[in-house]
Short mmCIF file of C-alpha atoms in Angstrom, two decimals:
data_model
loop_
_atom_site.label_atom_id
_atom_site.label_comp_id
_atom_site.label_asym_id
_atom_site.label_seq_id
_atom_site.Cartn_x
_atom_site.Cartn_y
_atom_site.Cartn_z
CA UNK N 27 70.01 94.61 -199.17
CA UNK N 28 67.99 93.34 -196.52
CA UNK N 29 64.22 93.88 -196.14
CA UNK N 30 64.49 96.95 -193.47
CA UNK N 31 66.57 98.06 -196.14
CA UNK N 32 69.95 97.76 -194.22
CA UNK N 33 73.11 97.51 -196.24
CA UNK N 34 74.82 94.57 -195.52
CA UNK N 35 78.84 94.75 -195.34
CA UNK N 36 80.85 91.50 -196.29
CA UNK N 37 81.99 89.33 -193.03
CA UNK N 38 85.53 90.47 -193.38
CA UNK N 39 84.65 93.76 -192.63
CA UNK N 40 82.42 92.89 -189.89
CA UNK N 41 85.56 90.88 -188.28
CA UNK N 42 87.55 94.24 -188.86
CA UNK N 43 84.82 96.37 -187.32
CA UNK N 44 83.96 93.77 -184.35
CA UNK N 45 88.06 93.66 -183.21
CA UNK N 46 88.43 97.48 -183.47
CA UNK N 47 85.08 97.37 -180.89
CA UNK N 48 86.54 94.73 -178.51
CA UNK N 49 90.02 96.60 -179.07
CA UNK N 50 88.22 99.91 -177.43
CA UNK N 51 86.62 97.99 -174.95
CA UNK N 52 89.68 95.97 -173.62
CA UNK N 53 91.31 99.63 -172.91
CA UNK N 54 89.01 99.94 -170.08
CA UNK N 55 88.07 96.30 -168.86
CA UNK N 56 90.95 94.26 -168.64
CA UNK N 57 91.60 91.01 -169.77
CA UNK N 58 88.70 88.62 -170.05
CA UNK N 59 88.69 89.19 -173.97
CA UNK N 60 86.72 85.56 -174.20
CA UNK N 61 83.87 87.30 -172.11
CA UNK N 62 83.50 90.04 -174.19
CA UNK N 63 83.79 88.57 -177.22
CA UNK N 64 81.29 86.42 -176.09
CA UNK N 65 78.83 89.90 -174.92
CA UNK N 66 79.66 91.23 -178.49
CA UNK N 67 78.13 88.14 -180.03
CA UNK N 68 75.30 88.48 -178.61
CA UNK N 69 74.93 92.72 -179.46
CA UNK N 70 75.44 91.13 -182.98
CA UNK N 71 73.10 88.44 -182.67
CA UNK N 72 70.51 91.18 -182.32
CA UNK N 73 69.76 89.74 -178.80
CA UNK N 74 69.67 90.32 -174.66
CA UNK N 75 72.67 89.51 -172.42
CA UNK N 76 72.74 88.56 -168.95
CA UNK N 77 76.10 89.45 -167.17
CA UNK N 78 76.00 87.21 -164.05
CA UNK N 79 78.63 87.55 -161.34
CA UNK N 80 79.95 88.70 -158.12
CA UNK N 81 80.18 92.36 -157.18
CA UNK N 82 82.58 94.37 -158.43
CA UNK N 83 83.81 92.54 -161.33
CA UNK N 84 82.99 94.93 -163.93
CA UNK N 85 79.72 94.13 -164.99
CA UNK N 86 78.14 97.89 -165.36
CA UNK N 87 81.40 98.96 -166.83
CA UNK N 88 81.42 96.65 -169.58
CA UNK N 89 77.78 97.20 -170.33
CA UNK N 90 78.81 101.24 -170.56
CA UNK N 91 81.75 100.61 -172.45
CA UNK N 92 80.37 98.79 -174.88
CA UNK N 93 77.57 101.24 -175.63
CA UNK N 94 80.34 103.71 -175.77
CA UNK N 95 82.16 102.18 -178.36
CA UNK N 96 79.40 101.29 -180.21
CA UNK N 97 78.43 104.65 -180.42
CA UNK N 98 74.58 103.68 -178.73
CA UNK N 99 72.33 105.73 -176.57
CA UNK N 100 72.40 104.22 -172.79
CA UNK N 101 70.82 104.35 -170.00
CA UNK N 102 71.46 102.47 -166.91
CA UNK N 103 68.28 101.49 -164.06
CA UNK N 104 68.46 100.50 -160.73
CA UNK N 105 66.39 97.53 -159.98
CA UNK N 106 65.40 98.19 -156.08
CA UNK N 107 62.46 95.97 -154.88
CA UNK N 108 60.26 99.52 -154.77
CA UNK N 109 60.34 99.75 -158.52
CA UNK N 110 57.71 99.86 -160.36
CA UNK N 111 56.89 98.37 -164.10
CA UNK N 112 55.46 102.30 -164.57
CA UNK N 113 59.67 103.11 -163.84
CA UNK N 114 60.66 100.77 -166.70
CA UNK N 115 58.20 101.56 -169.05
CA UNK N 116 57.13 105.07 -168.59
CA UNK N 117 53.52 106.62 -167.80
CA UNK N 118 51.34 108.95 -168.40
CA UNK N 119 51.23 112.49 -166.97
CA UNK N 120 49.11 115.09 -166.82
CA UNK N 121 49.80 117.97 -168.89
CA UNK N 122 48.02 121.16 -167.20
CA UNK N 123 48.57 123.24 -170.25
CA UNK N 124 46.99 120.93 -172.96
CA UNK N 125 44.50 119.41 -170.49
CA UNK N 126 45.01 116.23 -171.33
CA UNK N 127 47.55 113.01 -170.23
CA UNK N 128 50.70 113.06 -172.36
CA UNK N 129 52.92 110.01 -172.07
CA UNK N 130 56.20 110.14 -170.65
CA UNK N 131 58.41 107.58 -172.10
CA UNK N 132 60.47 105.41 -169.62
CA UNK N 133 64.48 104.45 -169.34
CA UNK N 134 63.32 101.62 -171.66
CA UNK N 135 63.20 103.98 -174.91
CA UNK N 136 66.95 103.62 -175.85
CA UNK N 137 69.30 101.78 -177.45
CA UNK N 138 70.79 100.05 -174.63
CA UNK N 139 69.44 99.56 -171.23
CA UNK N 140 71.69 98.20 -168.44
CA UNK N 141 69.29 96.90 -166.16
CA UNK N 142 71.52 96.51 -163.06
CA UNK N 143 70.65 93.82 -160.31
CA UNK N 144 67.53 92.55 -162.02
CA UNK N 145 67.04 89.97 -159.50
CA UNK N 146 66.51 92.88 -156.74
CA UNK N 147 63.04 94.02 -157.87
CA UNK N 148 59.86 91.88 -158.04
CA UNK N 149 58.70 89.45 -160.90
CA UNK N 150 55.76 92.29 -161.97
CA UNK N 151 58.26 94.74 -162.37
CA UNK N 152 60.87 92.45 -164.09
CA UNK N 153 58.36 90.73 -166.58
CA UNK N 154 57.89 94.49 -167.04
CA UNK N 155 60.75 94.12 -169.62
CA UNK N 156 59.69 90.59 -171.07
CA UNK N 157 57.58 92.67 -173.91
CA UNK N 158 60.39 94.93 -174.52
CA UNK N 159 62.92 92.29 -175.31
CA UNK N 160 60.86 89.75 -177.03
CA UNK N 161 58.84 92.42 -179.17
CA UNK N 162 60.91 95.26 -179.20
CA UNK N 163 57.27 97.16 -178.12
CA UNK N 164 55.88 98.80 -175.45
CA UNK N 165 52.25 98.52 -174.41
CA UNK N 166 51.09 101.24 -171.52
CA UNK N 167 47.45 101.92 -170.77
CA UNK N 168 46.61 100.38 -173.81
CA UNK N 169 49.00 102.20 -176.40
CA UNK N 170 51.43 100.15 -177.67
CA UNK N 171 55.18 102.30 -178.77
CA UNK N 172 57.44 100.53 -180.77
CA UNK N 173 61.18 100.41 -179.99
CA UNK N 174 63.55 102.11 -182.28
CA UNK N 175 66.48 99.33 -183.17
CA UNK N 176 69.07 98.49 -182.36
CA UNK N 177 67.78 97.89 -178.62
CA UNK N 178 69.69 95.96 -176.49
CA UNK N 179 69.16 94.85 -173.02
CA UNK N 180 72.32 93.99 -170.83
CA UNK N 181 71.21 92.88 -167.55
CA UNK N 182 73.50 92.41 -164.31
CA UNK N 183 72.91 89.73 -161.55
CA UNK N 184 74.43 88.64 -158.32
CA UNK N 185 74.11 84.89 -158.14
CA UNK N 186 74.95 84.64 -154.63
CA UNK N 187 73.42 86.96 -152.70
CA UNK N 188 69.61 85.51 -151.69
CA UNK N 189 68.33 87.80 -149.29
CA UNK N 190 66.11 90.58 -150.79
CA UNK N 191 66.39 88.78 -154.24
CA UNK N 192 63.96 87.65 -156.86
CA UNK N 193 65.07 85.10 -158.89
CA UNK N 194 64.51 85.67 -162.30
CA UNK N 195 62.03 82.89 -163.79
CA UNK N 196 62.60 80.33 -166.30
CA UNK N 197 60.37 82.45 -168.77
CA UNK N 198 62.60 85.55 -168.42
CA UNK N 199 66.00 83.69 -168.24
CA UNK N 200 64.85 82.04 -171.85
CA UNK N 201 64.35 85.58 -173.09
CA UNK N 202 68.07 86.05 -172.71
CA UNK N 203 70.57 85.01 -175.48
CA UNK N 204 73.23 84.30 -173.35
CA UNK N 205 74.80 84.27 -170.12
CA UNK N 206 77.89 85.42 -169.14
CA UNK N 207 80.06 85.38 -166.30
CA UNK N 208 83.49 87.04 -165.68
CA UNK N 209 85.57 85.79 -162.60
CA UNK N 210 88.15 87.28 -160.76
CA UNK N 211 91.28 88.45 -162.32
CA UNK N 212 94.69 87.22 -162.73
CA UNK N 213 97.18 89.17 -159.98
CA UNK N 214 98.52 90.70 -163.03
CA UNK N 215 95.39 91.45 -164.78
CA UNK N 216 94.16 93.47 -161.16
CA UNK N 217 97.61 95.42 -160.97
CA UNK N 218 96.93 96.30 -164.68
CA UNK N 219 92.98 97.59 -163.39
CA UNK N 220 95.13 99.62 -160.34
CA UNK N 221 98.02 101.47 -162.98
CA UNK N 222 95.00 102.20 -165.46
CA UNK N 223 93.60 104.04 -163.11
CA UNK N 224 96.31 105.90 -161.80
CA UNK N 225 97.61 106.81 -165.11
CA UNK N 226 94.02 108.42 -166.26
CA UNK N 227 93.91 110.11 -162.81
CA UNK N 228 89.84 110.61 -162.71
CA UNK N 229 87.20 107.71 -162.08
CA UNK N 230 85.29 107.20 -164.94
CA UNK N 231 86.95 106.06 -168.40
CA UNK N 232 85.65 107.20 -171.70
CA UNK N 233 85.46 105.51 -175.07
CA UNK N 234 85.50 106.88 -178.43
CA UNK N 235 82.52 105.55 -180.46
CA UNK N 236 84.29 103.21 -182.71
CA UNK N 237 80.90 102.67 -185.03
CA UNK N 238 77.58 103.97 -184.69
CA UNK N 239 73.82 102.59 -184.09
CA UNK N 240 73.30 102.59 -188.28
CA UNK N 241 76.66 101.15 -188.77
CA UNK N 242 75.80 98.12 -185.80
CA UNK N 243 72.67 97.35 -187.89
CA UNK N 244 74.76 96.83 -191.22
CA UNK N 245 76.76 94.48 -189.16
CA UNK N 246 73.63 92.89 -187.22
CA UNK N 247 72.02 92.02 -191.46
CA UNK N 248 75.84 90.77 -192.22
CA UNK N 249 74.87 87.70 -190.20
CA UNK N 250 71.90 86.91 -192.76
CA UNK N 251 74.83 86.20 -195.37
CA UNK N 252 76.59 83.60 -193.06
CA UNK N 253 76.23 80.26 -194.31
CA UNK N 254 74.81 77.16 -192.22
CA UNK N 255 75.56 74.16 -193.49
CA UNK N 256 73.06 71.36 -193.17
CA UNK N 257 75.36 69.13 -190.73
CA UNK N 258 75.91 72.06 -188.74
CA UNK N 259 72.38 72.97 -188.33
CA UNK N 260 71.50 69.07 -187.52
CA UNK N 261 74.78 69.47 -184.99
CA UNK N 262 72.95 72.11 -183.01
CA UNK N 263 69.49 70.65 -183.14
CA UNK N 264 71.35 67.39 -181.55
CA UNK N 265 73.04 69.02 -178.66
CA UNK N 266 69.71 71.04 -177.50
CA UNK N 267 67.36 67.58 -177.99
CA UNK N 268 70.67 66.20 -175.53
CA UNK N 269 70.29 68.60 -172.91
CA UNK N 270 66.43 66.90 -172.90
CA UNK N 271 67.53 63.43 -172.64
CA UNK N 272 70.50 64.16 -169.78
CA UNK N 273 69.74 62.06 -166.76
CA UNK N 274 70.86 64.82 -164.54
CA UNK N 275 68.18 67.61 -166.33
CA UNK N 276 64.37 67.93 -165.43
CA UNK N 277 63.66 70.58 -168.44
CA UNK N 278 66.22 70.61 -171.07
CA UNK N 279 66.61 73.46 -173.53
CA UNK N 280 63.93 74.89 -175.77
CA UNK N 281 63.99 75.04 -179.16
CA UNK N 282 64.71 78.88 -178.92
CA UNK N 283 68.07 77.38 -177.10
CA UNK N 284 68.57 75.96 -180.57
CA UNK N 285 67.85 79.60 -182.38
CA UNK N 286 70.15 80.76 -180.09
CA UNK N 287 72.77 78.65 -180.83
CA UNK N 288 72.86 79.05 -184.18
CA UNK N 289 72.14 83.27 -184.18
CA UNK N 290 75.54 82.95 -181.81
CA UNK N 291 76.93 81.25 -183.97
CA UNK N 292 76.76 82.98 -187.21
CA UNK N 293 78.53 85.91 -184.79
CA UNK N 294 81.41 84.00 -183.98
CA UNK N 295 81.93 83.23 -187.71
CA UNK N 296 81.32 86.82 -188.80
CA UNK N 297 83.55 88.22 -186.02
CA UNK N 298 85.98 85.73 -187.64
CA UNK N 299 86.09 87.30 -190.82
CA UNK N 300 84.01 84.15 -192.13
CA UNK N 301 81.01 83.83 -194.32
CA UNK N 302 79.91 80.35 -193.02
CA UNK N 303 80.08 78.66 -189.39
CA UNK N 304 82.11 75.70 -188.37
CA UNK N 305 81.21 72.89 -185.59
CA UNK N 306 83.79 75.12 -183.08
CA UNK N 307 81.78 78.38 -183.21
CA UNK N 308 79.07 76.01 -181.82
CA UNK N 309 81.31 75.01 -179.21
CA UNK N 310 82.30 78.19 -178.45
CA UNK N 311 78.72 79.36 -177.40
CA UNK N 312 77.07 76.27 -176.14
CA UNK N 313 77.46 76.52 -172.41
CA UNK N 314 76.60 80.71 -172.22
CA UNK N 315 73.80 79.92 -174.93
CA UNK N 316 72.26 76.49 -173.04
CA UNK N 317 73.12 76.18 -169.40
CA UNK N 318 70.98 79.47 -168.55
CA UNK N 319 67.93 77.36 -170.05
CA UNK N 320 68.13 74.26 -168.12
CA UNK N 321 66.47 73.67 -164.90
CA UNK N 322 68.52 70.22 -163.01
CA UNK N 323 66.78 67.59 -161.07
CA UNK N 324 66.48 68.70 -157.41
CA UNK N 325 68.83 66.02 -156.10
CA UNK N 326 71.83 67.33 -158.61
CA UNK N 327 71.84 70.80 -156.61
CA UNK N 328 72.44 68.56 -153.38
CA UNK N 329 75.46 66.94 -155.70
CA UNK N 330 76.33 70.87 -156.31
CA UNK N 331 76.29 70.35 -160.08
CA UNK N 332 76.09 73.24 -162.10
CA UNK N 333 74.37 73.13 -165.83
CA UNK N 334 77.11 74.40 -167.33
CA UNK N 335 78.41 71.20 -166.48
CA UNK N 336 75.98 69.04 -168.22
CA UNK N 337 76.40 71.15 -171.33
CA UNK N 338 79.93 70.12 -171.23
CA UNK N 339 78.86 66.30 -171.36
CA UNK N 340 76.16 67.10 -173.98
CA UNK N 341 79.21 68.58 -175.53
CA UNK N 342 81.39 65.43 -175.12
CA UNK N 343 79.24 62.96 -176.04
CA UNK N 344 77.51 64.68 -179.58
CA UNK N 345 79.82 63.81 -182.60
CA UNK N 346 80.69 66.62 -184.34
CA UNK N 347 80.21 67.00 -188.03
CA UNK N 348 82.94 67.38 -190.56
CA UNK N 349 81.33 67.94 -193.99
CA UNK N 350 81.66 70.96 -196.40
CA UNK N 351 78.28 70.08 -198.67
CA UNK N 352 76.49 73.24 -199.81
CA UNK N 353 73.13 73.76 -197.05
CA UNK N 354 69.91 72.84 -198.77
CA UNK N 355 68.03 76.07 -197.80
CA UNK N 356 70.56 77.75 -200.26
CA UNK N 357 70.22 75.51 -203.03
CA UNK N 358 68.52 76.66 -206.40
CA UNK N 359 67.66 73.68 -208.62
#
């Protein structure tokens, strides 16, 4: 039992659970199964996605997929550079009948908010949501609401369109457990998108809720019970302190790129089927857990390199561990 009082289910069953939602999900976005394994980790992680990529790659219709099938409350909002941190948030109104202001809760109060093209509105209106996703609160006129869980934000991004943009700062990208990207699809995989279609013959494509929002929190306190060895934990502490040290990096990864790391982590393992986490579900999440957090010298975006890449050479050049020893944290003398 956990201390909100949250059954926990054994990882085997979270595994189960977790392929049955990425099952429901692949019926409506093809392929890219590494993606959205990737998004899921990060729902079970208890933490914010970014979904950065070109237009039309299915970004929103992963987001609403997933909230289908995970049987959440969504809402999707339009980040326009008119927007206004009163349109995320909510306001109050006046209520001519009671005479007094009665607040009117914003597209924020949910379980899942898509916030779609997030780099279109204006840093007041974007750090709008920093509270939201760091505190799971709400403070408006000097009331503060608190969030009910699970609440999840999934937020889309075009990373190369410039004009009209805001680029989201370093503060707010940090607030994000990952970042993901998608890519085109295989000539197959886009046929496959076209004969879906056809065969459903309307637009939109819905999901049966494969769990629900009580039954996603039992799997969220699963992740308590998954085991971090010592080595491990030392693995991932090494690979963030790298990213510091990289000649090619001017700020390396936080320590919260470290708490990320291991929160992803323990999801890999758990959507696994495993109760502890090996040095490859590390791997697995480095580059959409790190490169997101690291800000490269200014002559390295002449050289066009990309963080992710320097991840990969953190990546390369960190040993490993290889050790089974029981974690000290769980030790009872």
């Amino acid at each position: 039992m956990t201390q909100q009082g949250v059954q926990a289910l054994p990882p085997y069953e979270v595994g189960r659970l977790a392929g049955a939602v990425l099952d429901a999900v692949n019926s409506v976005v093809v392929g890219k199964r590494e993606a959205l394994e990737l998004v899921l980790a990060g729902i079970l992680a208890g933490g914010h996605v970014l979904l950065e990529d070109l237009p039309g790659l299915g970004k929103t219709l992963t987001a609403r997929s997933f909230a289908q099938a995970l049987g959440l409350d969504f809402r999707r909002l339009q980040f326009t550079p008119d927007l206004l941190p009163a349109d995320v948030t909510g306001s109050f109104l006046y209520d001519q009948r009671k005479g007094d202001f009665a607040f009117r809760a914003g597209p924020v109060f949910t379980n899942m908010l898509l916030a779609d093209e997030i780099n279109r509105t204006p840093p007041k209106t974007q750090s709008a949501l920093l509270e939201a996703m760091q505190e799971k609160q709400v403070s408006v006129e000097g009331v503060t609401y608190r969030l009910d869980p699970p609440f999840h934000v999934l937020a889309t991004a075009n990373p190369i369109e410039y004009e009209g943009t805001y680029p989201l700062p370093e503060a707010q990208l940090d607030r994000f457990l990952l970042r993901v990207s998608f890519g085109y699809p295989t000539a197959e995989e886009e046929w496959e998108v076209m004969r879906r279609r056809m065969s459903r013959r309307q637009e939109e494509a819905q999901l049966a809720p494969v769990v629900d929002a009580r039954t996603l929190q039992v799997m969220q306190a699963a992740l308590e019970s998954v085991t971090v060895e010592d080595s491990i934990g030392r693995y991932i502490v090494s690979l963030a302190a790298a990213t510091r040290e990289h000649s090619a990096v001017l700020v390396g990864s936080s320590p919260r790129g470290s708490l990320a790391l291991l929160l992803l982590a323990r999801a890999r393992a758990a959507m696994s089927g495993r109760d502890y986490v090996v040095p490859e579900d590390v791997k697995d999440v480095a580059v959409p857990a790190l490169a997101h957090r690291i800000t490269l010298r200014p002559e390295m975006w002449l050289r066009q390199v990309n963080p992710a890449f320097v991840v990969q050479e953190v990546l390369s050049a960190v040993p490993a561990p290889a050790s089974g020893a029981l974690p000290t944290y769980a030790r009872h003398d």
